[in-house]
XYZ file of C-alpha atoms in Angstrom:
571
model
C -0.603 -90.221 -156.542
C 1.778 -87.796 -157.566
C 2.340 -85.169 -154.818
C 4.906 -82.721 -154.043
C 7.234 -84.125 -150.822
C 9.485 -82.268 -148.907
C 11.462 -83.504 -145.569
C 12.672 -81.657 -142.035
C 13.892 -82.832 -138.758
C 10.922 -80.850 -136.566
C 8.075 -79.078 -138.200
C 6.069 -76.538 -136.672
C 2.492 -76.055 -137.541
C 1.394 -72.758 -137.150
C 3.305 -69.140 -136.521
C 1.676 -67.916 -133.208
C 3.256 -67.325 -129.900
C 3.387 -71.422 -129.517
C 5.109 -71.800 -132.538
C 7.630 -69.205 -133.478
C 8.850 -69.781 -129.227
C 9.248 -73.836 -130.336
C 10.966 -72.972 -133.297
C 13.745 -70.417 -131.479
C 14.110 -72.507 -128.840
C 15.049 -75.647 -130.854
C 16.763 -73.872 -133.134
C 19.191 -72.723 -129.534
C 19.070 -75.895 -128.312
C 20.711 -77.544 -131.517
C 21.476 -75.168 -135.040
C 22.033 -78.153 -136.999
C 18.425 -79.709 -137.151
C 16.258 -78.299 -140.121
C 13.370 -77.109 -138.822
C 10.415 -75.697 -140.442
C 7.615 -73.319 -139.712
C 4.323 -73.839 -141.962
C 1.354 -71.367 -141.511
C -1.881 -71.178 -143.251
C -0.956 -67.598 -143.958
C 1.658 -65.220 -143.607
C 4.491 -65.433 -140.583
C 3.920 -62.280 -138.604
C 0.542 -61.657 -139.658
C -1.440 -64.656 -139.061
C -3.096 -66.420 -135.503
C -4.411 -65.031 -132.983
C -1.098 -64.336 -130.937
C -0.441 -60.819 -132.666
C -4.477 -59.847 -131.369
C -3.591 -60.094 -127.841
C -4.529 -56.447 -126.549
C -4.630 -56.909 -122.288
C -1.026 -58.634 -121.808
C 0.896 -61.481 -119.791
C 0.327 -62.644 -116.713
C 2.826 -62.875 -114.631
C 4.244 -62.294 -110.531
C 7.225 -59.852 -111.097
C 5.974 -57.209 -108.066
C 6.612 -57.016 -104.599
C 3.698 -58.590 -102.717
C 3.217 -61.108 -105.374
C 4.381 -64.540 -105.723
C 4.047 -67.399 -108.330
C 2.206 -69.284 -105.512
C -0.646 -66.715 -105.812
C -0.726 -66.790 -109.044
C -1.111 -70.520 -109.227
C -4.066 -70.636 -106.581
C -5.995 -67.524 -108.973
C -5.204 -69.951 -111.950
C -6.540 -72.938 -110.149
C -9.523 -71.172 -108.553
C -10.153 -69.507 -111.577
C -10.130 -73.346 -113.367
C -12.994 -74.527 -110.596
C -10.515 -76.935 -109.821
C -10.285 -78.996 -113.528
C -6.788 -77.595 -114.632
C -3.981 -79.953 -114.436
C -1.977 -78.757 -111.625
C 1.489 -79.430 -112.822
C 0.552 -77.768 -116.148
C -0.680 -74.675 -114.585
C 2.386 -74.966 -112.016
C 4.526 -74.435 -114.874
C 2.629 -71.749 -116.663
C 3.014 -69.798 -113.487
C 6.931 -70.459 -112.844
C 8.116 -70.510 -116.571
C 6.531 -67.064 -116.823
C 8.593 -65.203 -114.702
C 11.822 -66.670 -117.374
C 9.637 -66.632 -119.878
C 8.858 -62.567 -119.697
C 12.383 -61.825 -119.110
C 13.477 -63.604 -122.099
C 10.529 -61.435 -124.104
C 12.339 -58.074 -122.781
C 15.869 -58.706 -122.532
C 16.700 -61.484 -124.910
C 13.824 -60.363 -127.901
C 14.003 -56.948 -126.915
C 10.336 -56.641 -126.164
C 9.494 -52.916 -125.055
C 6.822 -53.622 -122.094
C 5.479 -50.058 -120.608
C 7.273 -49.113 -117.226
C 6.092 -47.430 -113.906
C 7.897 -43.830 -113.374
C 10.519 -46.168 -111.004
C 11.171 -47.739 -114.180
C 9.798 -51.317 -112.569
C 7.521 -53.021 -115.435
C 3.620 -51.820 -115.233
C 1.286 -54.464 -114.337
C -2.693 -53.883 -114.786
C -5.280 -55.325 -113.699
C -7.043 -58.216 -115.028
C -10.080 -59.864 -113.769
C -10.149 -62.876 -111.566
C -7.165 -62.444 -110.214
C -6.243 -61.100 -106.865
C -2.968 -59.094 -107.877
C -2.586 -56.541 -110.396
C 0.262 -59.024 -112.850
C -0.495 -58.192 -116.178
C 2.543 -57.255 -118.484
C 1.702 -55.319 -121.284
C 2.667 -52.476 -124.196
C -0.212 -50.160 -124.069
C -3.459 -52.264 -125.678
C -1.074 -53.769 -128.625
C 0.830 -56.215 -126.063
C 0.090 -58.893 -129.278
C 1.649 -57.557 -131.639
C 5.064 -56.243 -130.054
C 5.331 -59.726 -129.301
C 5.215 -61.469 -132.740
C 7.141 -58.883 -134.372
C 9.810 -59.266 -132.529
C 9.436 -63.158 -132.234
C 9.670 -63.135 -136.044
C 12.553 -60.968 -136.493
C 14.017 -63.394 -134.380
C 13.112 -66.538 -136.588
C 13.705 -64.638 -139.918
C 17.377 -63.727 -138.959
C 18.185 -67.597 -138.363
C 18.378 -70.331 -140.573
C 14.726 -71.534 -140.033
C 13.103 -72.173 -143.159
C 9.287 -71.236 -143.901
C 5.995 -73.143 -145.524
C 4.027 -69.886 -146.097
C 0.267 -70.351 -147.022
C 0.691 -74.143 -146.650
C -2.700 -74.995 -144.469
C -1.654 -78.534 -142.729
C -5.408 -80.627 -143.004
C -4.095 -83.959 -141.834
C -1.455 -86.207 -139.442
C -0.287 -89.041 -141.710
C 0.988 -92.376 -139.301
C 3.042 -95.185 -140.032
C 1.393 -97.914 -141.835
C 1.121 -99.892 -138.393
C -0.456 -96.536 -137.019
C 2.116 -96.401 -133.783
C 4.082 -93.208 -134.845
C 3.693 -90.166 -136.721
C 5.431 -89.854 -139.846
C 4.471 -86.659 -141.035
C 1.981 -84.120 -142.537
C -0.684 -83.530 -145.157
C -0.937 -80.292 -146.611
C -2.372 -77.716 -148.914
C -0.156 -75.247 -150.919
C -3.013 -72.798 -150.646
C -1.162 -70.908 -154.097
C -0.860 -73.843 -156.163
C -3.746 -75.921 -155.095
C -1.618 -79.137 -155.067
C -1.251 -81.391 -152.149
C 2.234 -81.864 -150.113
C 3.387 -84.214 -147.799
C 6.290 -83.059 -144.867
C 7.903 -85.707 -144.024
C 9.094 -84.655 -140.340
C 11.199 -86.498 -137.497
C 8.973 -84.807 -134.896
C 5.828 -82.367 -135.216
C 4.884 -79.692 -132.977
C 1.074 -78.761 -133.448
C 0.554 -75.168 -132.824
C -2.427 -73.793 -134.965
C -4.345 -72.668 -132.374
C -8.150 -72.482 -131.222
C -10.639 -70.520 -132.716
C -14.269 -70.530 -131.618
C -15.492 -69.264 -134.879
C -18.371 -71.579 -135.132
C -20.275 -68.971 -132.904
C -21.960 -66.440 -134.189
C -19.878 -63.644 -132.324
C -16.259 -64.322 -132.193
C -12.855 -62.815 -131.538
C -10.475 -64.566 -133.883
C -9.495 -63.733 -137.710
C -11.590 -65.670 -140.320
C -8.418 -67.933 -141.052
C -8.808 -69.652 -137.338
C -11.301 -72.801 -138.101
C -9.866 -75.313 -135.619
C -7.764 -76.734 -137.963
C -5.481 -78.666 -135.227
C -8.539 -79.700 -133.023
C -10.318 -81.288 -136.233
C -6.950 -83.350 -137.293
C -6.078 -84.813 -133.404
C -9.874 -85.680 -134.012
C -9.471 -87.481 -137.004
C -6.149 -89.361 -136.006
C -8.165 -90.775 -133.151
C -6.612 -88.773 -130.113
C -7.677 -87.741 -126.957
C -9.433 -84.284 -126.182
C -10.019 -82.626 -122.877
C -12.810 -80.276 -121.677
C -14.450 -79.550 -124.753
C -17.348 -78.084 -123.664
C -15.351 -75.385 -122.146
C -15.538 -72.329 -124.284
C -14.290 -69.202 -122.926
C -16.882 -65.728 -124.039
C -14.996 -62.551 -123.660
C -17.475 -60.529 -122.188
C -16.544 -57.398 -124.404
C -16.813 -57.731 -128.071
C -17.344 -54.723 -130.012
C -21.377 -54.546 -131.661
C -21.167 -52.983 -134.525
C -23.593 -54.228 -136.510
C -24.262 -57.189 -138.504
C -22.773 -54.978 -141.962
C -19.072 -55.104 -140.474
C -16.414 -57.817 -139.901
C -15.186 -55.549 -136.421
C -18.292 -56.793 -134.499
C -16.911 -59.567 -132.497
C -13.833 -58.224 -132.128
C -12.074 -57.493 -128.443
C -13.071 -54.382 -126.638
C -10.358 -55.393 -123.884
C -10.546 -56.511 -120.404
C -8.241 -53.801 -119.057
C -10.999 -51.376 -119.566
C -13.348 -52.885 -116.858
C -9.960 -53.629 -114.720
C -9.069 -49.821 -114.574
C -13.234 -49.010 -113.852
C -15.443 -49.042 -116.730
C -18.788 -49.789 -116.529
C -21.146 -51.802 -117.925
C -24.652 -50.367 -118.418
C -27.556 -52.469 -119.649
C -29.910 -50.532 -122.238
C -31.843 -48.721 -119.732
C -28.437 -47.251 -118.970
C -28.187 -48.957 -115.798
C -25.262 -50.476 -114.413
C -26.509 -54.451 -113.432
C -23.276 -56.548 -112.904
C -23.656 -56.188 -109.004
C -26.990 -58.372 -109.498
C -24.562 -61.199 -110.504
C -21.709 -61.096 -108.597
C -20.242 -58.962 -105.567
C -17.127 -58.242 -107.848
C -19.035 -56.126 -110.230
C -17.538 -55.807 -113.626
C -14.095 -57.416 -112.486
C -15.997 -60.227 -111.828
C -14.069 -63.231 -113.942
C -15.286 -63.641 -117.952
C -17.712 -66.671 -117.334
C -19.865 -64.652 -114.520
C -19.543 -61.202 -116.527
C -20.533 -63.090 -119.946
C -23.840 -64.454 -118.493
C -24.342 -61.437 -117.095
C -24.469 -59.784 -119.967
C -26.648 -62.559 -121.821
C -29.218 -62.567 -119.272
C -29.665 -58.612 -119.598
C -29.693 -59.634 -123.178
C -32.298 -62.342 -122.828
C -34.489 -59.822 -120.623
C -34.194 -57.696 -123.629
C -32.449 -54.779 -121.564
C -30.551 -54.221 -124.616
C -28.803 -51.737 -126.738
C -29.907 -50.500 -130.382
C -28.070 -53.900 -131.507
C -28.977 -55.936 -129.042
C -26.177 -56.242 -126.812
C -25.465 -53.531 -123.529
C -23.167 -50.447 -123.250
C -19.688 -50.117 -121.651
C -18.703 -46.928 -120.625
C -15.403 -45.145 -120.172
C -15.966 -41.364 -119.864
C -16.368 -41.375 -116.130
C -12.891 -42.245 -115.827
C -11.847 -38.930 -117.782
C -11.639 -38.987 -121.333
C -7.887 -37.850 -121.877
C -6.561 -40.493 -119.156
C -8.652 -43.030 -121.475
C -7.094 -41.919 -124.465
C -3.594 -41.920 -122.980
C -4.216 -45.217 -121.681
C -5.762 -47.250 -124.689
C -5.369 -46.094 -127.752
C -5.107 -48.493 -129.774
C -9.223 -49.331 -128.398
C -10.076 -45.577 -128.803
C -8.942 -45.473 -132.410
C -10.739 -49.171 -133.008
C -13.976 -48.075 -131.036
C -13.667 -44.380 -133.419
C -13.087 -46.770 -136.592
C -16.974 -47.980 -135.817
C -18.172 -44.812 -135.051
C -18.487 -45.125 -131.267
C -16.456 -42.791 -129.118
C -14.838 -44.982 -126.461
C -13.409 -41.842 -123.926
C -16.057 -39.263 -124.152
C -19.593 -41.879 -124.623
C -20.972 -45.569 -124.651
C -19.418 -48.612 -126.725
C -21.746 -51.317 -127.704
C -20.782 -54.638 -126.839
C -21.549 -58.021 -126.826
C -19.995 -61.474 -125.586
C -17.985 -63.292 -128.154
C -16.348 -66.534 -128.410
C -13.326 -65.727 -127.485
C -10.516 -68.596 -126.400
C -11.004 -72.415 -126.053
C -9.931 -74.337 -123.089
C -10.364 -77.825 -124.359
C -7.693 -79.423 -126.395
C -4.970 -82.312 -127.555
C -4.137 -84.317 -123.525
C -0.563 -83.706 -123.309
C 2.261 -83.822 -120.279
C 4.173 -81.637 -118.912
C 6.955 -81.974 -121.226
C 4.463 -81.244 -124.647
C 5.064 -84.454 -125.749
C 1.500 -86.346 -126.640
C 0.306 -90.383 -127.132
C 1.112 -90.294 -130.308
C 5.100 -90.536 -130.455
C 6.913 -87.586 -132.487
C 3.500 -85.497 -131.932
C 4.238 -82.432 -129.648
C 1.806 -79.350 -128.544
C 1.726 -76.339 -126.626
C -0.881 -73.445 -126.888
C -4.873 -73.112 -127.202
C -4.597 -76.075 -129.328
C -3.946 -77.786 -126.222
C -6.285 -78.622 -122.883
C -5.622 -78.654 -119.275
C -3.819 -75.445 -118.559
C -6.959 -73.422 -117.558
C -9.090 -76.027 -116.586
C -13.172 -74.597 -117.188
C -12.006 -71.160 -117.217
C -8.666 -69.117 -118.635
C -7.666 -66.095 -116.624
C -7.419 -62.959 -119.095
C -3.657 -62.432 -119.513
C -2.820 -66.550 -119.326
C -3.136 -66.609 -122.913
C -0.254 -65.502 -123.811
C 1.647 -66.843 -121.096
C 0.617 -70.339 -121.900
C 1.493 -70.203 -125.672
C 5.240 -68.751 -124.957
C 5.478 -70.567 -121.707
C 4.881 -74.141 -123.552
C 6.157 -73.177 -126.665
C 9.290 -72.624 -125.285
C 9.313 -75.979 -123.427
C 8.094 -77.932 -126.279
C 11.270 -76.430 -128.434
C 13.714 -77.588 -125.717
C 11.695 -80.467 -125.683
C 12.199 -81.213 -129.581
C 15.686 -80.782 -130.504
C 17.143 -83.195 -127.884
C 14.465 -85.935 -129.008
C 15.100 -85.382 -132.061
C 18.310 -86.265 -131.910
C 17.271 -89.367 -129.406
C 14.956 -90.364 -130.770
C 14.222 -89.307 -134.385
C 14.036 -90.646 -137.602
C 12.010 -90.410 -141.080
C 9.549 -92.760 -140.876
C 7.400 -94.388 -143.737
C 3.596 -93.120 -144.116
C 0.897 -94.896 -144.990
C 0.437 -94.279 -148.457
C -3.533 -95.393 -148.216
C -4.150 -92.662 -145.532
C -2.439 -89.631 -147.461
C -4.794 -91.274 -150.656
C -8.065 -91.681 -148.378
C -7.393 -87.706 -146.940
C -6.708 -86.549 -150.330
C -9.786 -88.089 -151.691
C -11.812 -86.969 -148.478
C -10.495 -83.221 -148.805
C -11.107 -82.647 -153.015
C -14.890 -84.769 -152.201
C -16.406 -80.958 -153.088
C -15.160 -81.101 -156.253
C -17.180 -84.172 -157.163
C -20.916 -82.550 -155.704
C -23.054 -80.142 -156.967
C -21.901 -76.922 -155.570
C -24.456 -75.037 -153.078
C -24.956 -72.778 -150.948
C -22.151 -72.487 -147.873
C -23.028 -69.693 -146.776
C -26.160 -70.713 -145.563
C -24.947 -73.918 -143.457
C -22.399 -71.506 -141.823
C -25.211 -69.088 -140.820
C -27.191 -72.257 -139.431
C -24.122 -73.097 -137.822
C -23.793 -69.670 -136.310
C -27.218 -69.895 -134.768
C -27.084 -73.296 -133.451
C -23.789 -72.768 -131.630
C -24.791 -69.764 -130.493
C -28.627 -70.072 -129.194
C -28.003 -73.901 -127.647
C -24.178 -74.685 -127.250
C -23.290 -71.063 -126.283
C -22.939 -69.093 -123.264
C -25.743 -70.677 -120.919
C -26.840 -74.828 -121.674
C -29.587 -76.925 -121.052
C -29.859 -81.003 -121.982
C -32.676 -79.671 -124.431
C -31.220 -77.359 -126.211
C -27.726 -79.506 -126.725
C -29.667 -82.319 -128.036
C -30.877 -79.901 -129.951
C -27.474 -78.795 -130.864
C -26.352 -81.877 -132.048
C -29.502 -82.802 -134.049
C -28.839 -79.564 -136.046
C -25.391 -80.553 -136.202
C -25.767 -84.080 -137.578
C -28.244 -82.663 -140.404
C -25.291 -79.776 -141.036
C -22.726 -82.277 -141.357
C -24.599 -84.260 -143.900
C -25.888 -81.302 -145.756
C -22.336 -80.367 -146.172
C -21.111 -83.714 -147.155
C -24.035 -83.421 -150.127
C -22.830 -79.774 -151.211
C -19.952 -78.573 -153.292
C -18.239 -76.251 -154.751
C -17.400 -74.960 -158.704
C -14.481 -76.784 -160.088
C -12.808 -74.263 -160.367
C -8.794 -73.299 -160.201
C -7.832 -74.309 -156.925
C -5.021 -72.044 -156.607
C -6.232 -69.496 -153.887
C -9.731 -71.449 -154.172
C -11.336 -69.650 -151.312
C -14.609 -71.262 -151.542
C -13.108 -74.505 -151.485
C -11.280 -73.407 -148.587
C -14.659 -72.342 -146.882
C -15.885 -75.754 -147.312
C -13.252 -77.519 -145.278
C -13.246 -74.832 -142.588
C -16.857 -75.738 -142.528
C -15.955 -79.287 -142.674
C -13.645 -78.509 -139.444
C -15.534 -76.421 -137.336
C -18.693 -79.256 -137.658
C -16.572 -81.937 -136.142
C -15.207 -79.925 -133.298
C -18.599 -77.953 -132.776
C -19.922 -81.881 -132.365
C -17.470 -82.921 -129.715
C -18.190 -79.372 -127.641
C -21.651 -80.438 -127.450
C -20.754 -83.862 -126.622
C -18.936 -83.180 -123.716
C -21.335 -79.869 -122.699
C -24.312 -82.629 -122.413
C -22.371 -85.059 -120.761
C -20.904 -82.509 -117.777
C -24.143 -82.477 -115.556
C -22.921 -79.522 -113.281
C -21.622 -75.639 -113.843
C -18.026 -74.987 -113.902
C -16.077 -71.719 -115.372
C -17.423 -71.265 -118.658
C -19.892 -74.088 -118.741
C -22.632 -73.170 -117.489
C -25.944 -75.522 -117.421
C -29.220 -73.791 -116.470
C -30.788 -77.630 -115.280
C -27.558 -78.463 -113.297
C -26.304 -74.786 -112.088
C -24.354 -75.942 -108.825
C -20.838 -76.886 -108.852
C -20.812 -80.674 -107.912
C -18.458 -82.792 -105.936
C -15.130 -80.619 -106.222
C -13.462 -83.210 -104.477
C -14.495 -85.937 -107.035
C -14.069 -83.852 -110.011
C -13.493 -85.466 -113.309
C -12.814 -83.607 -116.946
C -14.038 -85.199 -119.986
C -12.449 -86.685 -122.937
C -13.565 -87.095 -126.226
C -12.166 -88.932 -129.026
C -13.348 -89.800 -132.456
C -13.713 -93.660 -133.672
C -14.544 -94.180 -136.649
C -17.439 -91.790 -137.736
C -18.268 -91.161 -134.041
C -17.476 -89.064 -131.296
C -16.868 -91.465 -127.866
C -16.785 -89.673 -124.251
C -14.981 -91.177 -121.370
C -14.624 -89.272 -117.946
C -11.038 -89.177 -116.241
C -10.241 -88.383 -112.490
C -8.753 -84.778 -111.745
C -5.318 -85.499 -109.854
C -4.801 -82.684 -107.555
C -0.904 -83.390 -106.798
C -0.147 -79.997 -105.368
C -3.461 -78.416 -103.859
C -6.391 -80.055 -103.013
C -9.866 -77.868 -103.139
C -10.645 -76.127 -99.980
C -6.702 -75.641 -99.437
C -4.090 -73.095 -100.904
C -0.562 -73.444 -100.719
C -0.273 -69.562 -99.472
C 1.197 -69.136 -96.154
């Protein structure tokens, strides 16, 4: 088949904080290598990097240390992270931060001594959190992507990547399958080494945090190249997401985690403040125990006007709320509510996925020349992400994984033959809705919606995830049996919908797959028949991988090679 073929030394998939560190960090670590960023939209205005609000964790102030931010980070995982991951989350931060201020020329807000401000976060047991104002995000990116745009980096704009292409033996990556999303026409990227860095994006729930464009893109391709993911079924709700109504594309969206941190309420629909029922910490209580919280007020049908519960600001003083977050007072005033003076309706919301691609320390993966770093990655937060680690994991591993590339690239690297049959059999999997009666999408995503929501979502049961997957299975095939209009596929946004759909199926089916087989509570998974944490000691994390047409689940032993539970490494 004739398709357009280009060739670089590292490609980078995806423009977030994960990718554009990679990229700058090769790029210093050797100028000759081509490398190349591609991004299903725009650099600078696409992933979920630039929506960061809260900030970075990380232990700059006296009293803290990176020790105590590792033990809040492996508490805050129950005890499933991978220690040396989250070891170097914690350490690389401190460089990592520095770099963002004095080398990018981030503009972080400062205390009156002119020391950097750190908030408060929940779950944590030090106030660490970096930040500019509520827009931490998007200081960030822009000045990440000055950075790329002024070097000799080159860019695959509005190129969506929908498949790893191996060697004909299978051993080795040889490249990448993508969609020119303006042209419609398929290209291969031939690339010495790959970095995947697309990101999460828990938009298969009916209330979710991240841009449209997130549809697990990376998630569904490690599936389909047969590689190992860990703790699916751990799917971190933001407790906060703005309810605005079913008419508006902000509901969903972040009402941050700084506002409970500096002492806002929550208040159920009686107008009653209820988060002491759940846990001694009140509303700084960590996301998991605030989320189900908020969903068993919900299920009691304590609930707002739309059905979720109030968080309130105004006791605090409006003008200090103002002053403080404006960017979420001028959000909150977009939807009508008045976030300083009255009550903000809001509702949990998918917000951040643990689970993701296995890989070690140094980014690299099982698949040689595959590399990862960021939320499309697992083992970092274990069953449960502290607000503010975000960030600091996709800048912290982006960074390694770019002084990771360059030197095995030039090791290691070379241009290696794909298999022609697999970029034929994707190419003929991903234009299938062309050849099918087109129907109606929109109606398997709402069914998706309420299937991930009422029995994969914030509180489980082994009824309703067999459940779950039952209606999953019949989505799948009812999608696989419905196209779209043959129409132009430049820009063909339906045709787009369908693989997102096609995407968020697959990696909806291993969540559920790994949420029935985890028989006990941990972080974010939360089982009403098994609600205990079991054997801590013993603990194991789940891995699914796809053979075939099937999802397999194996179990693998947590090694605890710095802290064991019941111990801390604080003096």
């Amino acid at each position: 088949m004739n398709i357009k073929r280009l060739q670089t030394d590292i490609l980078i998939l995806g423009s977030g904080g994960a990718g554009l560190f990679a990229a700058l960090h090769a790029h210093q670590s050797d100028p000759t290598l081509s490398i190349t960023v591609a991004v299903k939209g725009l650099l600078g205005k696409s992933g979920c990097t630039r929506m960061v609000q809260g900030g970075y964790n990380v232990a700059l102030a006296e009293g803290d240390s990176v020790e105590r931010h590792f033990m809040d980070t492996i508490e805050g995982s129950k005890w499933l992270a991978d220690q040396d991951l989250a070891w170097a989350l914690v350490t690389k931060a401190v460089e990592r931060v520095h770099e963002l201020e004095n080398e990018l020329g981030c503009f972080f807000d400062r205390n009156p001594d002119g020391t950097v401000h750190q908030k408060a976060f929940a779950g944590q047991t030090f106030d660490r959190t970096v930040h500019k104002g509520d827009l931490t995000g998007i200081e960030i990116i822009n000045r990440l992507s000055e950075q790329i745009w002024s070097r000799n980096i080159g860019r695959l704009e509005e190129h969506r990547a929908i498949d790893f292409i191996k060697t004909p033996d299978g051993k080795a990556l040889a490249g990448v399958l993508m969609i020119d999303v303006r042209t419609g026409e398929f290209v291969f990227v031939q690339a010495k080494a790959v970095l995947l860095g697309t990101g999460g994006g828990p938009t298969m729930y009916r209330y979710h945090t991240p841009s449209g464009e997130k549809n697990c893109d990376g998630l569904a391709m490690t599936l389909r190249a047969g590689l190992p993911l860990r703790d699916m079924e751990m799917v971190q709700f933001h407790p906060t997401g703005l309810l605005a109504g079913e008419d508006t594309r902000m509901t969903g969206t972040v009402i941050e985690e700084g506002l409970r941190g500096a002492g806002g309420y929550l208040l159920n629909g009686e107008k009653e403040r209820f988060m002491h029922k759940y846990d001694a910490r009140g509303e700084r209580a960590t996301r998991d125990i605030v989320s189900r919280g908020i969903f068993f007020e919900m299920r009691e049908r304590r609930t707002t006007p739309h059905g979720g519960v109030y968080i309130q600001m105004s006791h605090l003083g409006p003008d200090k709320v103002r002053k403080q977050f404006k960017g979420m007072v001028e959000r909150c005033a977009d939807s009508g509510f008045d976030l300083a003076g009255g009550l903000v309706e809001v509702v949990p919301t998918a917000h951040y996925m643990m689970g993701g691609l296995v890989i070690r320390p140094d980014c690299s993966t099982e698949l040689p020349a595959l590399f990862a770093a960021g939320e499309d990655t697992g083992g970092v937060h274990g069953a449960n992400r502290l607000g503010g680690n975000g960030v600091a994991d996709s800048t912290v591993f982006g960074g390694i994984a770019g002084d990771t590339l360059a030197p095995w690239v030039r090791d290691h690297g070379a241009w290696l033959e794909p298999d022609e049959a697999a970029i034929t059999r994707s190419i003929e999997a991903h234009t299938l809705p062309f050849r099918l009666p087109a129907g109606d999408l929109n109606g398997i995503r709402e069914r998706l919606y309420t299937c991930m929501w009422d029995d994969v979502g914030i509180v489980r049961s082994a009824d309703s995830l067999r459940k779950g997957l039952q209606a999953l299975d019949e989505l799948n095939a009812e999608l696989l049996q419905t196209g779209v209009v043959p129409d132009e596929r430049a820009f063909n946004l339906t045709w787009h919908d369908w693989l997102n759909l096609r995407n968020l199926i697959v990696v909806s089916q291993s969540i559920a797959v790994a949420a029935l087989a985890r028989e006990d509570s941990r972080g974010a998974h939360y089982r009403e028949d098994f609600p205990e944490i079991v054997d801590l000691p013993g603990s194991t994390y789940t891995v699914v991988r796809q053979e075939g047409e099937t999802l397999q689940l194996s179990r693998e032993p947590v090694h605890f090679t710095r802290v064991k539970p019941g111990e801390t490494i604080l003096s």
